[in-house]
Short mmCIF file of C-alpha atoms and ligand atoms in Angstrom, two decimals:
data_model
loop_
_atom_site.label_atom_id
_atom_site.label_comp_id
_atom_site.label_asym_id
_atom_site.label_seq_id
_atom_site.Cartn_x
_atom_site.Cartn_y
_atom_site.Cartn_z
CA UNK A 11 159.60 104.46 51.36
CA UNK A 12 161.19 101.07 51.38
CA UNK A 13 159.30 98.36 49.50
CA UNK A 14 159.43 95.20 51.58
CA UNK A 15 156.70 93.34 49.74
CA UNK A 16 157.81 90.02 48.29
CA UNK A 17 157.80 89.95 44.53
CA UNK A 18 156.25 87.43 42.22
CA UNK A 19 158.68 85.68 39.97
CA UNK A 20 156.26 83.68 37.87
CA UNK A 21 154.39 86.12 35.65
CA UNK A 22 156.05 87.60 32.61
CA UNK A 23 157.35 91.06 33.37
CA UNK A 24 156.78 90.54 37.08
CA UNK A 25 160.37 91.18 38.25
CA UNK A 26 160.19 94.70 36.78
CA UNK A 27 157.89 95.65 39.63
CA UNK A 28 160.58 94.77 42.20
CA UNK A 29 162.53 97.79 43.40
CA UNK A 30 165.90 96.12 42.84
CA UNK A 31 165.03 94.75 39.43
CA UNK A 32 163.70 98.15 38.64
CA UNK A 33 166.95 99.81 39.67
CA UNK A 34 168.98 97.22 37.82
CA UNK A 35 167.17 98.26 34.71
CA UNK A 36 167.60 101.92 35.54
CA UNK A 37 169.66 102.65 32.45
CA UNK A 38 167.09 101.09 30.21
CA UNK A 39 164.50 101.79 27.63
CA UNK A 40 161.66 104.22 28.17
CA UNK A 41 161.86 107.81 29.22
CA UNK A 42 159.47 107.06 32.06
CA UNK A 43 161.74 104.35 33.45
CA UNK A 44 164.74 106.68 33.33
CA UNK A 45 162.84 109.44 35.05
CA UNK A 46 161.71 107.24 37.94
CA UNK A 47 165.13 105.60 38.33
CA UNK A 48 166.45 109.09 39.02
CA UNK A 49 163.84 109.51 41.74
CA UNK A 50 164.49 106.35 43.70
CA UNK A 51 168.19 105.61 44.43
CA UNK A 52 168.62 107.46 47.73
CA UNK A 53 167.01 106.01 50.81
CA UNK A 54 167.10 109.52 52.26
CA UNK A 55 165.04 112.42 51.06
CA UNK A 56 166.95 114.30 48.39
CA UNK A 57 167.04 117.61 46.56
CA UNK A 58 167.19 115.53 43.38
CA UNK A 59 163.55 114.66 43.94
CA UNK A 60 162.32 118.25 44.09
CA UNK A 61 161.04 120.42 41.23
CA UNK A 62 162.15 120.88 38.52
CA UNK A 63 163.36 117.27 38.87
CA UNK A 64 159.93 115.70 38.45
CA UNK A 65 159.02 112.53 36.54
CA UNK A 66 158.12 112.67 32.86
CA UNK A 67 154.42 112.07 33.53
CA UNK A 68 154.19 115.34 35.43
CA UNK A 69 155.26 117.30 32.39
CA UNK A 70 152.41 116.60 29.99
CA UNK A 71 148.65 116.62 30.25
CA UNK A 72 147.32 113.14 31.20
CA UNK A 73 144.75 111.07 29.31
CA UNK A 74 141.72 109.38 30.76
CA UNK A 75 138.17 110.77 30.63
CA UNK A 76 135.93 108.09 29.07
CA UNK A 77 138.85 106.17 27.62
CA UNK A 78 137.54 103.54 28.03
CA UNK A 79 134.03 104.45 29.25
CA UNK A 80 134.14 101.51 31.68
CA UNK A 81 137.45 101.90 33.53
CA UNK A 82 140.25 99.35 33.66
CA UNK A 83 143.17 98.74 36.06
CA UNK A 84 146.56 100.32 35.36
CA UNK A 85 148.35 98.60 32.45
CA UNK A 86 151.12 97.82 34.97
CA UNK A 87 148.67 95.44 36.69
CA UNK A 88 148.13 93.36 33.57
CA UNK A 89 149.31 90.16 35.26
CA UNK A 90 146.64 90.34 37.95
CA UNK A 91 144.10 88.20 36.16
CA UNK A 92 141.94 85.12 36.55
CA UNK A 93 143.74 81.94 35.53
CA UNK A 94 143.06 78.35 34.63
CA UNK A 95 144.66 75.88 37.05
CA UNK A 96 148.28 74.85 36.38
CA UNK A 97 147.14 71.50 35.02
CA UNK A 98 144.42 72.36 32.52
CA UNK A 99 141.83 69.80 31.57
CA UNK A 100 141.12 69.36 27.84
CA UNK A 101 137.95 71.37 28.35
CA UNK A 102 138.40 74.24 30.84
CA UNK A 103 135.73 74.30 33.53
CA UNK A 104 136.92 76.98 35.97
CA UNK A 105 139.13 80.05 36.37
CA UNK A 106 140.68 81.16 39.65
CA UNK A 107 140.98 84.40 41.58
CA UNK A 108 144.54 85.81 42.00
CA UNK A 109 144.29 85.87 45.82
CA UNK A 110 148.01 86.66 46.23
CA UNK A 111 147.54 89.98 44.38
CA UNK A 112 144.44 91.21 46.23
CA UNK A 113 143.98 93.36 49.33
CA UNK A 114 141.25 93.60 51.94
CA UNK A 115 138.37 91.19 51.55
CA UNK A 116 136.32 92.12 48.46
CA UNK A 117 137.06 90.45 45.13
CA UNK A 118 136.82 92.87 42.19
CA UNK A 119 134.09 91.70 39.82
CA UNK A 120 136.46 91.05 36.90
CA UNK A 121 138.55 88.75 39.13
CA UNK A 122 135.73 86.73 40.72
CA UNK A 123 136.37 83.00 40.14
CA UNK A 124 134.26 81.23 37.53
CA UNK A 125 132.92 77.71 37.47
CA UNK A 126 130.67 76.81 34.57
CA UNK A 127 129.32 73.37 33.71
CA UNK A 128 128.36 74.42 30.17
CA UNK A 129 129.81 77.88 29.60
CA UNK A 130 128.20 81.30 30.07
CA UNK A 131 124.80 81.94 28.44
CA UNK A 132 124.02 85.40 27.08
CA UNK A 133 120.63 86.35 28.57
CA UNK A 134 118.54 89.41 27.79
CA UNK A 135 117.12 90.40 31.19
CA UNK A 136 113.82 91.43 29.58
CA UNK A 137 113.35 87.86 28.36
CA UNK A 138 114.40 86.17 31.57
CA UNK A 139 111.77 84.63 33.86
CA UNK A 140 111.82 83.02 37.28
CA UNK A 141 109.12 80.39 37.80
CA UNK A 142 108.22 79.30 41.34
CA UNK A 143 105.92 76.28 41.48
CA UNK A 144 105.35 72.80 42.96
CA UNK A 145 103.92 72.46 46.46
CA UNK A 146 102.79 76.10 46.71
CA UNK A 147 99.45 77.91 47.01
CA UNK A 148 100.08 80.56 44.30
CA UNK A 149 102.61 79.56 41.57
CA UNK A 150 104.41 82.59 40.07
CA UNK A 151 106.25 83.53 36.89
CA UNK A 152 108.31 86.65 37.59
CA UNK A 153 110.09 89.05 35.24
CA UNK A 154 113.26 90.77 36.46
CA UNK A 155 111.24 93.97 36.87
CA UNK A 156 108.69 92.14 39.03
CA UNK A 157 111.43 90.70 41.18
CA UNK A 158 113.33 93.95 41.62
CA UNK A 159 110.26 95.66 43.08
CA UNK A 160 110.51 93.55 46.25
CA UNK A 161 112.49 94.99 49.20
CA UNK A 162 116.21 94.47 48.60
CA UNK A 163 118.91 93.24 50.95
CA UNK A 164 122.67 93.87 50.71
CA UNK A 165 125.33 91.86 52.49
CA UNK A 166 128.93 90.63 52.10
CA UNK A 167 129.39 86.87 51.67
CA UNK A 168 132.13 84.61 50.33
CA UNK A 169 131.49 81.96 47.69
CA UNK A 170 133.70 78.87 47.52
CA UNK A 171 133.55 75.92 45.15
CA UNK A 172 133.59 72.73 47.23
CA UNK A 173 136.26 71.46 44.79
CA UNK A 174 138.63 74.26 45.90
CA UNK A 175 142.07 72.89 46.98
CA UNK A 176 140.99 69.34 46.00
CA UNK A 177 144.41 68.47 44.52
CA UNK A 178 145.89 68.88 48.04
CA UNK A 179 144.31 65.58 49.14
CA UNK A 180 146.96 63.96 46.98
CA UNK A 181 150.16 66.03 46.76
CA UNK A 182 151.17 69.70 46.75
CA UNK A 183 150.09 70.59 43.22
CA UNK A 184 149.37 74.29 42.80
CA UNK A 185 152.26 76.76 42.93
CA UNK A 186 150.39 79.87 44.09
CA UNK A 187 147.52 80.81 46.39
CA UNK A 188 145.55 81.33 43.18
CA UNK A 189 146.25 77.76 42.05
CA UNK A 190 145.47 76.19 45.42
CA UNK A 191 142.71 78.41 46.86
CA UNK A 192 141.48 80.52 43.94
CA UNK A 193 138.01 78.95 43.69
CA UNK A 194 137.10 81.35 46.50
CA UNK A 195 135.92 84.95 46.16
CA UNK A 196 133.98 87.43 48.26
CA UNK A 197 131.49 90.12 47.21
CA UNK A 198 128.86 92.48 48.46
CA UNK A 199 125.64 91.00 47.06
CA UNK A 200 122.28 92.69 46.54
CA UNK A 201 119.02 90.88 45.94
CA UNK A 202 115.67 89.81 47.33
CA UNK A 203 115.58 87.38 50.27
CA UNK A 204 114.35 84.03 48.96
CA UNK A 205 112.09 83.84 52.03
CA UNK A 206 110.16 86.88 50.70
CA UNK A 207 109.27 85.05 47.48
CA UNK A 208 108.54 81.78 49.28
CA UNK A 209 106.11 83.69 51.56
CA UNK A 210 104.56 85.22 48.46
CA UNK A 211 103.87 81.84 46.79
CA UNK A 212 102.85 80.18 50.09
CA UNK A 213 104.75 76.90 50.58
CA UNK A 214 102.34 74.06 51.47
CA UNK A 215 102.98 72.27 54.78
CA UNK A 216 104.32 69.18 52.99
CA UNK A 217 106.87 71.31 51.06
CA UNK A 218 110.33 70.49 52.48
CA UNK A 219 112.86 70.82 49.62
CA UNK A 220 113.44 73.16 46.68
CA UNK A 221 114.79 72.32 43.26
CA UNK A 222 116.79 75.25 41.80
CA UNK A 223 117.42 75.20 38.05
CA UNK A 224 119.78 77.35 35.95
CA UNK A 225 119.13 78.66 32.43
CA UNK A 226 122.50 77.46 31.08
CA UNK A 227 122.98 74.55 28.68
CA UNK A 228 123.81 72.37 31.73
CA UNK A 229 120.40 73.25 33.21
CA UNK A 230 122.28 72.85 36.45
CA UNK A 231 119.96 71.69 39.22
CA UNK A 232 120.35 71.15 42.94
CA UNK A 233 118.04 70.30 45.85
CA UNK A 234 117.97 72.70 48.79
CA UNK A 235 116.35 72.03 52.17
CA UNK A 236 113.60 74.52 53.00
CA UNK A 237 115.34 75.59 56.26
CA UNK A 238 118.39 76.80 54.29
CA UNK A 239 116.17 78.50 51.69
CA UNK A 240 114.22 80.34 54.42
CA UNK A 241 117.30 81.32 56.49
CA UNK A 242 119.57 83.70 54.58
CA UNK A 243 119.33 82.67 50.91
CA UNK A 244 119.21 85.54 48.40
CA UNK A 245 117.92 85.97 44.86
CA UNK A 246 120.84 88.11 43.71
CA UNK A 247 120.84 90.60 40.85
CA UNK A 248 123.76 92.85 41.83
CA UNK A 249 127.34 92.41 43.02
CA UNK A 250 129.73 95.05 44.38
CA UNK A 251 127.42 97.86 43.36
CA UNK A 252 126.66 96.86 39.75
CA UNK A 253 124.48 94.29 38.06
CA UNK A 254 125.83 90.73 38.16
CA UNK A 255 128.47 89.87 35.57
CA UNK A 256 127.39 87.30 32.94
CA UNK A 257 129.92 84.85 34.43
CA UNK A 258 128.31 85.20 37.85
CA UNK A 259 124.77 84.49 36.64
CA UNK A 260 123.38 87.64 34.98
CA UNK A 261 120.61 88.59 35.33
CA UNK A 262 119.73 86.45 38.39
CA UNK A 263 121.44 83.91 40.62
CA UNK A 264 120.73 82.13 43.83
CA UNK A 265 123.20 82.79 46.64
CA UNK A 266 123.29 80.44 49.60
CA UNK A 267 125.67 82.04 52.14
CA UNK A 268 128.27 79.65 53.59
CA UNK A 269 127.03 76.74 51.47
CA UNK A 270 129.10 74.88 48.86
CA UNK A 271 129.30 76.98 45.68
CA UNK A 272 127.55 74.61 43.28
CA UNK A 273 124.22 75.09 45.09
CA UNK A 274 124.23 78.83 44.35
CA UNK A 275 122.56 78.25 40.98
CA UNK A 276 123.40 80.89 38.36
CA UNK A 277 121.07 82.19 35.65
CA UNK A 278 118.27 81.03 37.96
CA UNK A 279 115.04 80.29 36.03
CA UNK A 280 113.05 77.88 38.19
CA UNK A 281 112.36 76.94 41.80
CA UNK A 282 110.16 73.91 42.40
CA UNK A 283 109.01 73.02 45.89
CA UNK A 284 108.81 69.29 46.68
CA UNK A 285 108.59 67.05 49.73
CA UNK A 286 111.99 65.34 49.35
CA UNK A 287 115.38 65.81 47.65
CA UNK A 288 115.25 65.55 43.86
CA UNK A 289 118.52 63.55 43.59
CA UNK A 290 119.81 65.30 40.48
CA UNK A 291 123.05 64.36 38.75
CA UNK A 292 124.97 67.04 40.67
CA UNK A 293 124.12 65.43 44.01
CA UNK A 294 124.53 61.76 43.17
CA UNK A 295 127.40 61.13 40.76
CA UNK A 296 128.97 64.50 41.73
CA UNK A 297 129.34 66.52 44.94
CA UNK A 298 129.40 63.47 47.18
CA UNK A 299 132.52 62.14 48.95
CA UNK A 300 133.52 58.53 49.48
CA UNK A 301 134.33 57.85 53.14
CA UNK A 302 136.81 55.27 54.49
CA UNK A 303 133.93 52.84 55.32
CA UNK A 304 132.87 52.81 51.66
CA UNK A 305 129.77 54.95 52.19
CA UNK A 306 129.32 58.26 50.39
CA UNK A 307 128.64 61.54 52.19
CA UNK A 308 125.88 63.42 50.38
CA UNK A 309 124.37 66.88 50.85
CA UNK A 310 127.52 68.34 52.40
CA UNK A 311 126.15 71.86 52.61
CA UNK A 312 128.34 74.02 54.86
CA UNK A 313 131.84 75.09 53.88
CA UNK A 314 134.21 74.35 56.75
CA UNK A 315 136.50 76.86 58.46
CA UNK A 316 139.55 77.60 56.31
CA UNK A 317 142.36 80.11 55.76
CA UNK A 318 145.42 80.80 53.61
CA UNK A 319 148.38 83.16 53.85
CA UNK A 320 148.36 85.24 50.66
CA UNK A 321 151.54 87.29 51.34
CA UNK A 322 154.19 85.96 51.37
CA UNK A 323 152.94 82.92 49.44
CA UNK A 324 153.83 80.35 46.80
CA UNK A 325 155.49 81.66 43.64
CA UNK A 326 156.81 84.79 45.40
CA UNK A 327 160.41 85.39 46.53
CA UNK A 328 161.71 87.24 49.58
CA UNK A 329 164.60 89.30 48.26
CA UNK A 330 166.25 90.16 51.58
CA UNK A 331 166.11 89.45 55.31
CA UNK A 332 164.07 91.71 57.51
CA UNK A 333 160.57 92.77 58.26
CA UNK A 334 157.57 91.48 56.33
CA UNK A 335 153.88 91.54 56.98
CA UNK A 336 152.30 88.11 56.87
CA UNK A 337 148.78 88.64 55.55
CA UNK A 338 146.00 86.30 54.56
CA UNK A 339 142.31 85.52 54.52
CA UNK A 340 140.05 83.31 56.62
CA UNK A 341 136.42 82.27 56.20
CA UNK A 342 133.82 79.83 57.53
CA UNK A 343 130.44 78.74 56.21
CA UNK A 344 129.24 78.40 59.81
CA UNK A 345 129.56 82.03 60.88
CA UNK A 346 132.19 84.55 61.91
CA UNK A 347 135.93 84.00 62.19
CA UNK A 348 136.85 84.11 65.89
CA UNK A 349 140.66 84.04 65.55
CA UNK A 350 143.54 83.05 63.29
CA UNK A 351 146.89 81.67 64.49
CA UNK A 352 150.06 81.94 62.43
CA UNK A 353 153.13 79.70 62.58
CA UNK A 354 156.48 80.31 60.90
CA UNK A 355 158.00 76.98 61.97
CA UNK A 356 155.65 74.43 60.43
CA UNK A 357 153.15 74.38 63.28
CA UNK A 358 155.40 73.99 66.34
CA UNK A 359 154.71 77.48 67.68
CA UNK A 360 151.69 79.68 67.00
CA UNK A 361 151.01 83.38 67.43
CA UNK A 362 147.59 85.00 67.21
CA UNK A 363 147.18 87.26 64.18
CA UNK A 364 145.36 90.61 64.10
CA UNK A 365 141.93 90.49 62.43
CA UNK A 366 141.17 93.52 60.29
CA UNK A 367 137.93 95.38 59.65
CA UNK A 368 134.41 94.46 60.63
CA UNK A 369 134.25 90.69 61.06
CA UNK A 370 131.15 89.44 59.29
CA UNK A 371 129.42 86.11 59.26
CA UNK A 372 130.13 83.89 56.21
CA UNK A 373 132.40 86.56 54.73
CA UNK A 374 136.15 86.68 54.19
CA UNK A 375 138.14 88.14 57.12
CA UNK A 376 141.67 89.49 56.61
CA UNK A 377 144.37 88.71 59.16
CA UNK A 378 147.94 89.98 59.46
CA UNK A 379 151.01 89.68 61.61
CA UNK A 380 154.46 91.28 61.32
CA UNK A 381 157.35 88.85 60.87
CA UNK A 382 161.11 89.30 60.76
CA UNK A 383 162.71 86.80 58.36
CA UNK A 384 166.23 85.86 59.49
CA UNK A 385 167.18 84.26 56.17
CA UNK A 386 166.74 80.68 57.40
CA UNK A 387 164.23 78.18 55.99
CA UNK A 388 160.73 78.72 57.38
CA UNK A 389 157.31 77.12 56.94
CA UNK A 390 154.44 79.60 57.07
CA UNK A 391 151.00 78.34 58.14
CA UNK A 392 147.68 79.82 59.24
CA UNK A 393 145.00 78.11 61.32
CA UNK A 394 141.53 79.66 61.50
CA UNK A 395 138.97 79.13 64.28
CA UNK A 396 135.33 80.11 63.78
CA UNK A 397 132.67 81.27 66.23
CA UNK A 398 131.33 77.71 66.63
CA UNK A 399 134.80 76.75 67.96
CA UNK A 400 135.65 74.70 64.84
CA UNK A 401 139.43 74.66 64.27
CA UNK A 402 140.92 74.35 60.79
CA UNK A 403 142.58 70.89 60.73
CA UNK A 404 146.04 69.91 59.56
CA UNK A 405 146.12 67.80 56.40
CA UNK A 406 146.92 64.73 58.53
CA UNK A 407 143.94 65.36 60.82
CA UNK A 408 141.68 65.80 57.80
CA UNK A 409 142.85 62.53 56.24
CA UNK A 410 142.46 60.71 59.59
CA UNK A 411 138.80 61.81 59.68
CA UNK A 412 137.86 61.58 56.01
CA UNK A 413 140.24 59.04 54.44
CA UNK A 414 141.89 59.63 51.05
CA UNK A 415 138.96 59.01 48.70
CA UNK A 416 137.40 62.44 49.15
CA UNK A 417 137.53 65.11 46.47
CA UNK A 418 135.36 67.93 47.81
CA UNK A 419 135.60 69.98 51.03
CA UNK A 420 139.37 70.06 51.57
CA UNK A 421 140.09 72.64 54.28
CA UNK A 422 143.50 71.54 55.57
CA UNK A 423 146.11 74.01 56.85
CA UNK A 424 148.24 75.35 53.97
CA UNK A 425 152.05 75.28 54.29
CA UNK A 426 154.30 77.67 52.34
CA UNK A 427 158.01 76.84 52.55
CA UNK A 428 160.46 79.75 52.47
CA UNK A 429 163.88 78.51 51.28
CA UNK A 430 167.17 80.22 52.18
CA UNK A 431 167.09 81.64 48.63
CA UNK A 432 163.83 83.36 49.61
CA UNK A 433 161.82 81.28 47.14
CA UNK A 434 158.40 80.19 48.38
CA UNK A 435 156.78 76.88 47.45
CA UNK A 436 153.72 74.81 48.31
CA UNK A 437 154.67 71.87 50.57
CA UNK A 438 152.93 69.31 52.78
CA UNK A 439 154.63 69.88 56.11
N1 MTE B 4 123.41 77.32 36.34
C1 MTE B 4 124.60 77.05 36.88
N2 MTE B 4 124.82 77.40 38.16
C2 MTE B 4 126.01 77.15 38.73
C3 MTE B 4 127.05 76.48 38.02
C4 MTE B 4 126.80 76.14 36.68
O1 MTE B 4 127.66 75.58 35.98
N3 MTE B 4 125.57 76.42 36.14
N4 MTE B 4 128.24 76.20 38.67
C5 MTE B 4 128.15 76.08 40.12
C6 MTE B 4 129.42 75.92 40.79
S1 MTE B 4 130.10 74.36 40.75
C7 MTE B 4 129.97 76.92 41.53
S2 MTE B 4 131.35 76.66 42.46
C8 MTE B 4 129.41 78.29 41.51
C9 MTE B 4 130.46 79.23 40.94
O2 MTE B 4 129.98 80.53 40.87
P1 MTE B 4 130.80 81.64 40.09
O3 MTE B 4 131.09 81.12 38.71
O4 MTE B 4 129.97 82.86 40.13
O5 MTE B 4 132.08 81.81 40.85
O6 MTE B 4 128.24 78.38 40.71
C10 MTE B 4 127.40 77.25 40.74
N5 MTE B 4 126.20 77.54 40.03
MO1 MO B 5 131.80 74.26 42.32
#
């Protein structure tokens, strides 16, 4: 089969995965490489590919079996990893998901983005407690065992840091989809609906807001309106079929579907019900946006409709003209994705992409569209529309509405420029 996928040129060793580079190195080093080079040259089926002409790895017993006990990806996938942004702050605060290397909609647990305000605490689940108090009839202190006896709920949701793509307000900064959009991931989450626990403690009529507090050294706290807490919020203990990873809040995190990531408090230890917002540091000095009129937007809960083409995308190179599949992801904090349009000429003409799989509310949806590259410069863009009718804006439209002093909630259309050389870069079209 012909491999038309664009190849990454950034990571060390990446070109070796390209068919041509692979062939070019055909005479080289390992026995395995020689064996497979013999298999590939003909585009047509060939006798040379029939027994006894089989690759080296068919001639000896394989390894595996509990080595290691918790399985790992193929060593040939060693460059598919979380990464710090291209411009690293003195003190790293986040790692990003390699969106350009992933398929479908679920982020593997080891590649889920991380954002920590004071690192990752190591918590023994037997010692962890969740306290629920404040304006309630029956304050509670729950162990993990107590909590896990309540009826569970499992659902797929994305999580996005509201600082995702923030550098794009200014100039095209990140090289890859990982750099620009990698503070976004999507999992199947399992936990107890927060509404179940709030019913259990009995919120008093004057109770209108919740304070959620994390058990990290940042004691990260945010205020959450009771309507959001009662709607679809989850007390999550499992992710993609296994217990939460430490980085994602083990043993317990809050998950507020569709809401800016920082409110999904990890290592959750306390919920206090009050009658007004608590105005913590993370909702006054941070997580507010300065508007053109000099006022600050606060409590910007929902993540707006957004999308990005992940293949072909920045940092990759198209090695020849011909057929490619344009593929990417779309999501909205307000519900389901209704449609995604794709442009290959910088937004002059649009075609509707195909949406794959079951389209779920507040989850990532994959879109794709075949495209024949004629070797001329092209600008690839995607524009998502959600079920409320909200249309992902261009960068210019976003700036016209929000000014240039914002940091959070950038959801502008992403442009990837394909040069005649086939190289793909991040541009502001
Ligand atoms: N306790 C605690 N909760 C936290 C944070 C934190 O630093 N401490 N970071 C927040 C931010 S800013 C985001 S975007 C999400 C990131 O979740 P993740 O690391 O599981 O991707 O967690 C939020 N919850
Ligand atoms: Mo965040």
